[in-house]
Short mmCIF file of C-alpha atoms in Angstrom, two decimals:
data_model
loop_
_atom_site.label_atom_id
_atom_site.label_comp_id
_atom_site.label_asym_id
_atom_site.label_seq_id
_atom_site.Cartn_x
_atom_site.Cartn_y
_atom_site.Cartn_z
CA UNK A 1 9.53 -69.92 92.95
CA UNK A 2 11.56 -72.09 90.52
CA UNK A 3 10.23 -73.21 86.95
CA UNK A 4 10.16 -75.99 85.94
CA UNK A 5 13.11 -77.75 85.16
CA UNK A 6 15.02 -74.82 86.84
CA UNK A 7 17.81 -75.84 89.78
CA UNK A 8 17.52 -74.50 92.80
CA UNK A 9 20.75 -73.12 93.81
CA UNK A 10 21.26 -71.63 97.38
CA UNK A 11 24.48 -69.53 98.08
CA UNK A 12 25.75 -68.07 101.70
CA UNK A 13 27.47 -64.85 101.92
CA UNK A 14 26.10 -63.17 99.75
CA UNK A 15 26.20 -59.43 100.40
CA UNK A 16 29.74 -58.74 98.73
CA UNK A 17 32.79 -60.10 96.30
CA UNK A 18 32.63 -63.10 95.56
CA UNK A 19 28.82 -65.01 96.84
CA UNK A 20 27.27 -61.69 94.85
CA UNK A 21 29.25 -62.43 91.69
CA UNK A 22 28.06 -65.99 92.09
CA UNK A 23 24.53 -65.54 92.58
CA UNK A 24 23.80 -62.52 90.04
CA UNK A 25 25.96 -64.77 87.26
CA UNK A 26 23.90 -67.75 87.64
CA UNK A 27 20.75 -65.77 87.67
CA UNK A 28 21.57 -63.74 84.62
CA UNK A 29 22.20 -67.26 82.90
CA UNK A 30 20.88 -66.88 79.31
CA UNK A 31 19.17 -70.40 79.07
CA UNK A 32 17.96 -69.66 82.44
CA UNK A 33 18.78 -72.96 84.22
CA UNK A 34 19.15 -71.11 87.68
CA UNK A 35 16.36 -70.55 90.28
CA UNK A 36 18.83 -68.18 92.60
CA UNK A 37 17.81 -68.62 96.76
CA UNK A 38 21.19 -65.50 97.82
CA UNK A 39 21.40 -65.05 101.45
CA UNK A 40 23.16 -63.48 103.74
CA UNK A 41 23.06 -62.92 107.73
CA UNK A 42 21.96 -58.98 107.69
CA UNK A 43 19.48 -58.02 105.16
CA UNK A 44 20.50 -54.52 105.59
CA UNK A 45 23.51 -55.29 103.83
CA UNK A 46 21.11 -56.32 100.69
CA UNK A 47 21.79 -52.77 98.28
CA UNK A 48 24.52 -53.68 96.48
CA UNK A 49 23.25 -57.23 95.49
CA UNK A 50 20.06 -55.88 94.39
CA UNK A 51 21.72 -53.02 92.35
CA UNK A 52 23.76 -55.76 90.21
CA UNK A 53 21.24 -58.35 89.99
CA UNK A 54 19.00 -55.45 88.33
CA UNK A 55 15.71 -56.88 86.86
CA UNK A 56 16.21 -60.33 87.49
CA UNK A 57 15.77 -59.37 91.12
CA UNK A 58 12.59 -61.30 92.82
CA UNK A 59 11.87 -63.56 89.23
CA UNK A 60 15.53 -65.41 89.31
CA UNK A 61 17.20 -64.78 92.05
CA UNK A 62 15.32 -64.33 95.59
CA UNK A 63 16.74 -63.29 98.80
CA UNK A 64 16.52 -64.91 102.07
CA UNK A 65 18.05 -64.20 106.16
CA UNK A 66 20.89 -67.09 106.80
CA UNK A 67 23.40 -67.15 109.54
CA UNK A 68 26.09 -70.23 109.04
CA UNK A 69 26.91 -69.85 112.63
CA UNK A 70 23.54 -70.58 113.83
CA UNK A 71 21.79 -73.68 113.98
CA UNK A 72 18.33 -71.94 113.59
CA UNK A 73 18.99 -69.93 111.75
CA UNK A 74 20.15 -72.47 108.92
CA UNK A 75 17.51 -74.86 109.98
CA UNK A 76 14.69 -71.97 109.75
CA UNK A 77 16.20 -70.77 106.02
CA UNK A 78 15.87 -74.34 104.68
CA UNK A 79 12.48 -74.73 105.58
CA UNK A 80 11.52 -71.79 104.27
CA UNK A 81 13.01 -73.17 100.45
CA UNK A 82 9.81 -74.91 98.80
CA UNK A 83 9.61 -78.62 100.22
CA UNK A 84 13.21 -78.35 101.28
CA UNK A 85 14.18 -78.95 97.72
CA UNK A 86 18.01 -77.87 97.29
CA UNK A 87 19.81 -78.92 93.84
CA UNK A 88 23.63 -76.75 94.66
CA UNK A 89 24.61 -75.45 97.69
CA UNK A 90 27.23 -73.13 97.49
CA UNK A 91 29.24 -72.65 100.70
CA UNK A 92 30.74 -69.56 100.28
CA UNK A 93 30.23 -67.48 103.59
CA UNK A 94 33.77 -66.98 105.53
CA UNK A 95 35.78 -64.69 107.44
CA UNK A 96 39.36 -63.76 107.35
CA UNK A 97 42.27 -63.32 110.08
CA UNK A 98 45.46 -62.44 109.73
CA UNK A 99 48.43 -61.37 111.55
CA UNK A 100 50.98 -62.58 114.71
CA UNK A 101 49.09 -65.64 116.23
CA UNK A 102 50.68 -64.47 119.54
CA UNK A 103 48.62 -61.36 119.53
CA UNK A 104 45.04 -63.11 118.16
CA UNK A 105 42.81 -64.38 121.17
CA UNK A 106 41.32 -67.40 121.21
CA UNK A 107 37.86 -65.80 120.62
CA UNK A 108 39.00 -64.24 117.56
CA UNK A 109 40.10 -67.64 116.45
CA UNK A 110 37.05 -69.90 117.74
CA UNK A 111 34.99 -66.71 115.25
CA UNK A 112 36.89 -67.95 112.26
CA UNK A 113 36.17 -71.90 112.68
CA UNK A 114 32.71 -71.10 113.99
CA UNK A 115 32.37 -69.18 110.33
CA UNK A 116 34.44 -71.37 108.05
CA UNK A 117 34.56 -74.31 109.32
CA UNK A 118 31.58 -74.98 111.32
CA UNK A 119 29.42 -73.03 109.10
CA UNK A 120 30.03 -75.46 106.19
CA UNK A 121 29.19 -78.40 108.43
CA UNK A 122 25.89 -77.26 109.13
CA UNK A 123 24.92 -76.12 105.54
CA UNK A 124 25.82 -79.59 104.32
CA UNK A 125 23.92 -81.23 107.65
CA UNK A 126 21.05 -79.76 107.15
CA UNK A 127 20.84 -80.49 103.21
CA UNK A 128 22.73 -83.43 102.78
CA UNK A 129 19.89 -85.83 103.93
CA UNK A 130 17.61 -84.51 101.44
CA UNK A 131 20.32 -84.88 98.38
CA UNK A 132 20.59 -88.44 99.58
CA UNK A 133 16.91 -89.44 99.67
CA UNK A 134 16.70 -87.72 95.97
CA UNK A 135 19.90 -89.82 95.29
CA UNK A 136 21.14 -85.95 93.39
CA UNK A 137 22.37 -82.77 94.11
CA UNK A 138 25.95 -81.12 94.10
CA UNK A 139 27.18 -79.36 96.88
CA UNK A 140 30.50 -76.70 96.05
CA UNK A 141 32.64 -75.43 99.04
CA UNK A 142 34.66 -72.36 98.73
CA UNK A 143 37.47 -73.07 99.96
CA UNK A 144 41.31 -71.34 98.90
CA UNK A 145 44.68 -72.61 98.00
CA UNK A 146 45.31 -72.09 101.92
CA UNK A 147 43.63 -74.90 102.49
CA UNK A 148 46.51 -77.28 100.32
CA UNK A 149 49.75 -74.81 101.41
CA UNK A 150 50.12 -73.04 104.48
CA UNK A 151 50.93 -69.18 104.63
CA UNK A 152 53.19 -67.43 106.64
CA UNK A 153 50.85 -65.28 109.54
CA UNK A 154 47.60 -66.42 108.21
CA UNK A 155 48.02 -69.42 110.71
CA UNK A 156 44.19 -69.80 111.86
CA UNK A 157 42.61 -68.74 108.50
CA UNK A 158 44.78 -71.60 106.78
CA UNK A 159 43.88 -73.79 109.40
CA UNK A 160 40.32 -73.34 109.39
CA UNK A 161 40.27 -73.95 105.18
CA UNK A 162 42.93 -77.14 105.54
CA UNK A 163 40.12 -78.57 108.55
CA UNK A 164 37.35 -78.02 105.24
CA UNK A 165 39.16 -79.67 102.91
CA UNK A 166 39.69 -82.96 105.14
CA UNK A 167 35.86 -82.73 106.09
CA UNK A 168 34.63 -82.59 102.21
CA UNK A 169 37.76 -85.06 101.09
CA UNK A 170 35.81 -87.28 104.06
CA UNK A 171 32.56 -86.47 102.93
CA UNK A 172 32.92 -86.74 98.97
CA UNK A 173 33.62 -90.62 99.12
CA UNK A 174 29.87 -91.18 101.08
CA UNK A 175 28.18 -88.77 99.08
CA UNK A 176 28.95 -89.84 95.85
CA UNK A 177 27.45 -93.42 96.40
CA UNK A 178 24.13 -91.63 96.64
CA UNK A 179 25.14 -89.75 93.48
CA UNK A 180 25.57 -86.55 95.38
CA UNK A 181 29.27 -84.38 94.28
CA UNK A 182 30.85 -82.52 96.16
CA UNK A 183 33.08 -79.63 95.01
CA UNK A 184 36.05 -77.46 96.46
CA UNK A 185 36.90 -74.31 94.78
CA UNK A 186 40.69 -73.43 95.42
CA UNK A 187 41.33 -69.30 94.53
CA UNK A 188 44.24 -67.81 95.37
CA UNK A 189 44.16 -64.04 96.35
CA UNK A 190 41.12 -62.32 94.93
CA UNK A 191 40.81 -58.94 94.52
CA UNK A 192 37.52 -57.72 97.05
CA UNK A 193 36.86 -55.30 99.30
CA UNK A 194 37.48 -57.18 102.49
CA UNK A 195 40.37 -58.18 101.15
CA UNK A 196 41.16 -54.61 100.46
CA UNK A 197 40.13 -53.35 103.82
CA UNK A 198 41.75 -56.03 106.06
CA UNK A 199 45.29 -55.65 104.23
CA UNK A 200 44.21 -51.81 105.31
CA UNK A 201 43.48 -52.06 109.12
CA UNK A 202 46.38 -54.61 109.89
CA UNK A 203 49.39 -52.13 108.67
CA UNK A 204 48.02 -49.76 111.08
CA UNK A 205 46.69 -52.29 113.72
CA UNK A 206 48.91 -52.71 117.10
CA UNK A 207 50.16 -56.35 118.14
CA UNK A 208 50.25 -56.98 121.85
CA UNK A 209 51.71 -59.67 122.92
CA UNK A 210 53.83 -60.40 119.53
CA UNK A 211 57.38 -59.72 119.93
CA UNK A 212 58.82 -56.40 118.21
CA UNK A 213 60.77 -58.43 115.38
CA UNK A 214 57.82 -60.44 114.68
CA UNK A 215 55.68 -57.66 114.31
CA UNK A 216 58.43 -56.16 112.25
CA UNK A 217 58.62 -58.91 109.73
CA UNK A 218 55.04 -58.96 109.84
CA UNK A 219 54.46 -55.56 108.69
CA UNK A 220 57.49 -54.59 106.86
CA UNK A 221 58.02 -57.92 105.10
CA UNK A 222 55.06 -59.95 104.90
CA UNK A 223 52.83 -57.24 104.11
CA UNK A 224 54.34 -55.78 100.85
CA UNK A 225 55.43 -59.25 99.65
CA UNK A 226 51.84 -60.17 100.02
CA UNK A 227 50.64 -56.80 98.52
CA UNK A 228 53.24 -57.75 95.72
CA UNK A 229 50.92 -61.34 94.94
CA UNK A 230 47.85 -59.79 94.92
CA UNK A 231 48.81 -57.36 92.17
CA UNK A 232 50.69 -60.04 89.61
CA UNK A 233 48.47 -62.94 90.27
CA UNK A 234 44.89 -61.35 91.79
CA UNK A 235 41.48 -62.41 90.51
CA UNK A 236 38.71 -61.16 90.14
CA UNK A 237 35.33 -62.16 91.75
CA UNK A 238 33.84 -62.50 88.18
CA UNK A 239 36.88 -64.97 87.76
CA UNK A 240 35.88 -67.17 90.36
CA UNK A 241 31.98 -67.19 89.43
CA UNK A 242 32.62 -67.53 85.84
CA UNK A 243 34.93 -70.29 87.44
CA UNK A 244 32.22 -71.78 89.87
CA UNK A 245 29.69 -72.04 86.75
CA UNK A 246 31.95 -74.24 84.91
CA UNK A 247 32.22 -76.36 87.56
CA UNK A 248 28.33 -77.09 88.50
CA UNK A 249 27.92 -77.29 84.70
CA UNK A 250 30.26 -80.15 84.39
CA UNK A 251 29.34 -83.36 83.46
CA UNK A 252 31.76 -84.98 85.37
CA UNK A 253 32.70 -82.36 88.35
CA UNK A 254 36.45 -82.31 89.98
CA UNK A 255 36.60 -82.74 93.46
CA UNK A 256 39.46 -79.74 93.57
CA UNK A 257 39.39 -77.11 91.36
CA UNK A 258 42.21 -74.26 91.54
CA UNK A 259 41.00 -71.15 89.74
CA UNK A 260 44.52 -70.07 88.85
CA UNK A 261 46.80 -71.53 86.95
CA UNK A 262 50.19 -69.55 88.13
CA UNK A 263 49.53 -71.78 91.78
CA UNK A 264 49.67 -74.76 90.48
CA UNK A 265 53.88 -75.22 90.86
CA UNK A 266 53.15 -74.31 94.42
CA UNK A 267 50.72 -76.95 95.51
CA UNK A 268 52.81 -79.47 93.60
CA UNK A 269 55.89 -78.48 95.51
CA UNK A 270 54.05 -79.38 98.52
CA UNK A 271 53.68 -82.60 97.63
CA UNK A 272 57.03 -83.44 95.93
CA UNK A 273 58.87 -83.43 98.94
CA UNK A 274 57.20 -85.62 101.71
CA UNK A 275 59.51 -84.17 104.69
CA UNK A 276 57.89 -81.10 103.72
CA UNK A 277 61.50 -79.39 104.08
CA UNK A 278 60.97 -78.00 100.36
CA UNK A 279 58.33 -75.74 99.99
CA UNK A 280 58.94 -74.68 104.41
CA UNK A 281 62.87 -73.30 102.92
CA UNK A 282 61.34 -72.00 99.93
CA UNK A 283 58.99 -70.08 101.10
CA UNK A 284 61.02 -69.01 104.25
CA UNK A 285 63.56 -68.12 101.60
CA UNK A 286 61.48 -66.06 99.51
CA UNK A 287 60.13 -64.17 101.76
CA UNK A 288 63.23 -63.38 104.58
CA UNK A 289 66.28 -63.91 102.16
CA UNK A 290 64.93 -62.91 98.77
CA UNK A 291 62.72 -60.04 99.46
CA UNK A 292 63.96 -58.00 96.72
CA UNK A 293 64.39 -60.44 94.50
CA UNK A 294 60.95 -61.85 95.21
CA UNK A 295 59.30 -58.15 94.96
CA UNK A 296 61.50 -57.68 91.29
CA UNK A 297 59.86 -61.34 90.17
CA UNK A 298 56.20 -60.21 91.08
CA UNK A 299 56.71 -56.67 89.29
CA UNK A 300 57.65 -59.00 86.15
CA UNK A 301 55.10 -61.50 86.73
CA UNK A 302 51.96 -58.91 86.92
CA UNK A 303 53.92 -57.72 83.25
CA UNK A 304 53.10 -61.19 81.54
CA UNK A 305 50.10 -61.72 83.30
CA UNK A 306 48.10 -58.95 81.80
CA UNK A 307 44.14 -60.58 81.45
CA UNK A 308 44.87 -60.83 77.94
CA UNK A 309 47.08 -63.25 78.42
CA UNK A 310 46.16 -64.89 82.16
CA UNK A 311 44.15 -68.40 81.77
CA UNK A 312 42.46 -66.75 84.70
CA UNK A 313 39.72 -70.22 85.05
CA UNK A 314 39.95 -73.66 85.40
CA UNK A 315 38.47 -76.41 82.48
CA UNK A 316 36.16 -78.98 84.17
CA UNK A 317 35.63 -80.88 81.27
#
């Protein structure tokens, strides 16, 4: 149960990367501001999240069953929060998909919304009305610079993050007339374990359906150029809590927040150029014509970009 004067914070997705990061940060928080409700949908998943959140384990940070693609399931974890009373949600629960769309079923896609899109929705449903009767509260989506620019074979991931950010761009205008923020945080790619895993299983994965240079590009091209990224401009999960922190500590919170700094010539490309010609050629350039060239800039890139020298967070303030 919280203290007094404590904030209730309740994160999704919470077993791994970066909801763990998130919720053992806040509840190690020195002044300790942070009454910590993690949750995840399979308890059984629950070791590693206990192991880092050591002592503070059942005082700070409690655990609880949540599944953002049921509607009981959120309904019945809410209710089970101490008269409902939510001060941050933190949507952070999602899925992943990548590779050919030609060769991705519409199951597998309808999974991904149901998760990252359609999750969100009902978090915010069911504690928005609350917020707005208490006229305060703060709710953070995380979201992912795939949401702003679209990538090459992550089609229905991108999608799913770009239908978020127009349902919280939507939603932040109502909300804050009942003095309620709402927060996206933007990373770029994060070093995890599904992250990990996934780029893992799809080199070796077959791709019915997608024709033979597609798949080619896809796995010869797109896969080491991507590889390439995550090396010279990867985060951390620590990054994006420490990151997340600064942002439900501000003042005055952004409404976007990219976590790294290197991205930021990217989304702005986007919107130089309203044909959208610009950043389609560049990036078809990059990775088709300049391949080398691209994989020789990266190798430089991940030189200068040691964590010494990375402004790996944003500023709110």
């Amino acid at each position: 149960m919280a203290s007094s004067g404590q904030k209730v914070v309740l994160i999704t997705g919470c077993s791994s990367g970066i909801g763990l990061r998130i919720a053992v940060l806040l509840a190690k928080d020195e002044k300790k501001r942070y009454h910590v409700i993690a949750t995840m949908r399979d308890l059984k998943k629950k070791d590693k999240l206990v192991e880092a959140a050591g002592d503070v384990y059942g005082k700070s940070l409690m655990l609880l069953p949540l599944d953002v693609c049921s509607d009981e399931s959120v309904k019945h974890c809410i209710n089970s929060v101490k008269d409902r009373h939510i001060d941050i949600l933190i949507n952070n629960a999602g899925v992943g998909l990548l590779g050919p769309v030609e060769s991705i079923s519409m199951e597998e896609m309808k999974r991904v919304f149901e998760t990252n899109f359609f999750g969100v929705v009902r978090m915010i449903k069911e504690v928005m009305p609350d917020m707005k009767k208490r006229r305060a509260g703060h709710i953070v989506v995380m979201s992912s610079v795939m949401g702003l620019q679209g990538v090459v074979f992550n089609d229905v991931y991108t999608a799913s993050k770009f239908a978020m950010e127009g349902f919280c761009e939507s939603m932040a205008v109502q909300l804050l007339k009942f003095n309620v923020h709402l927060s996206m945080i933007e990373p770029g790619p994060v070093h995890t374990e599904f992250e990990t895993k996934m780029m893992e299983d799809v080199a070796k994965m077959e791709y019915p359906g997608a024709d033979a240079d597609t798949v080619r590009y896809f796995k010869d091209v797109y896969l080491p150029s991507s590889k390439d990224i995550f090396e010279a401009m990867g985060q951390t999960p620590e990054d994006i809590a420490k990151c997340t922190k600064k942002v439900i500590e501000s003042s005055n919170p952004r409404f976007r927040n990219l976590t790294n700094s290197l991205y930021t010539p990217i989304v702005a490309m986007k919107y130089a150029d309203e044909t959208g010609g610009l950043s389609v050629n560049t990036f078809y350039n990059l990775l088709f014509n300049f391949g080398p060239l691209m994989h020789i800039t990266m190798s430089i890139l991940k030189c200068l970009t040691c964590s010494c020298l990375r402004r790996r967070t944003i500023s709110p303030n």
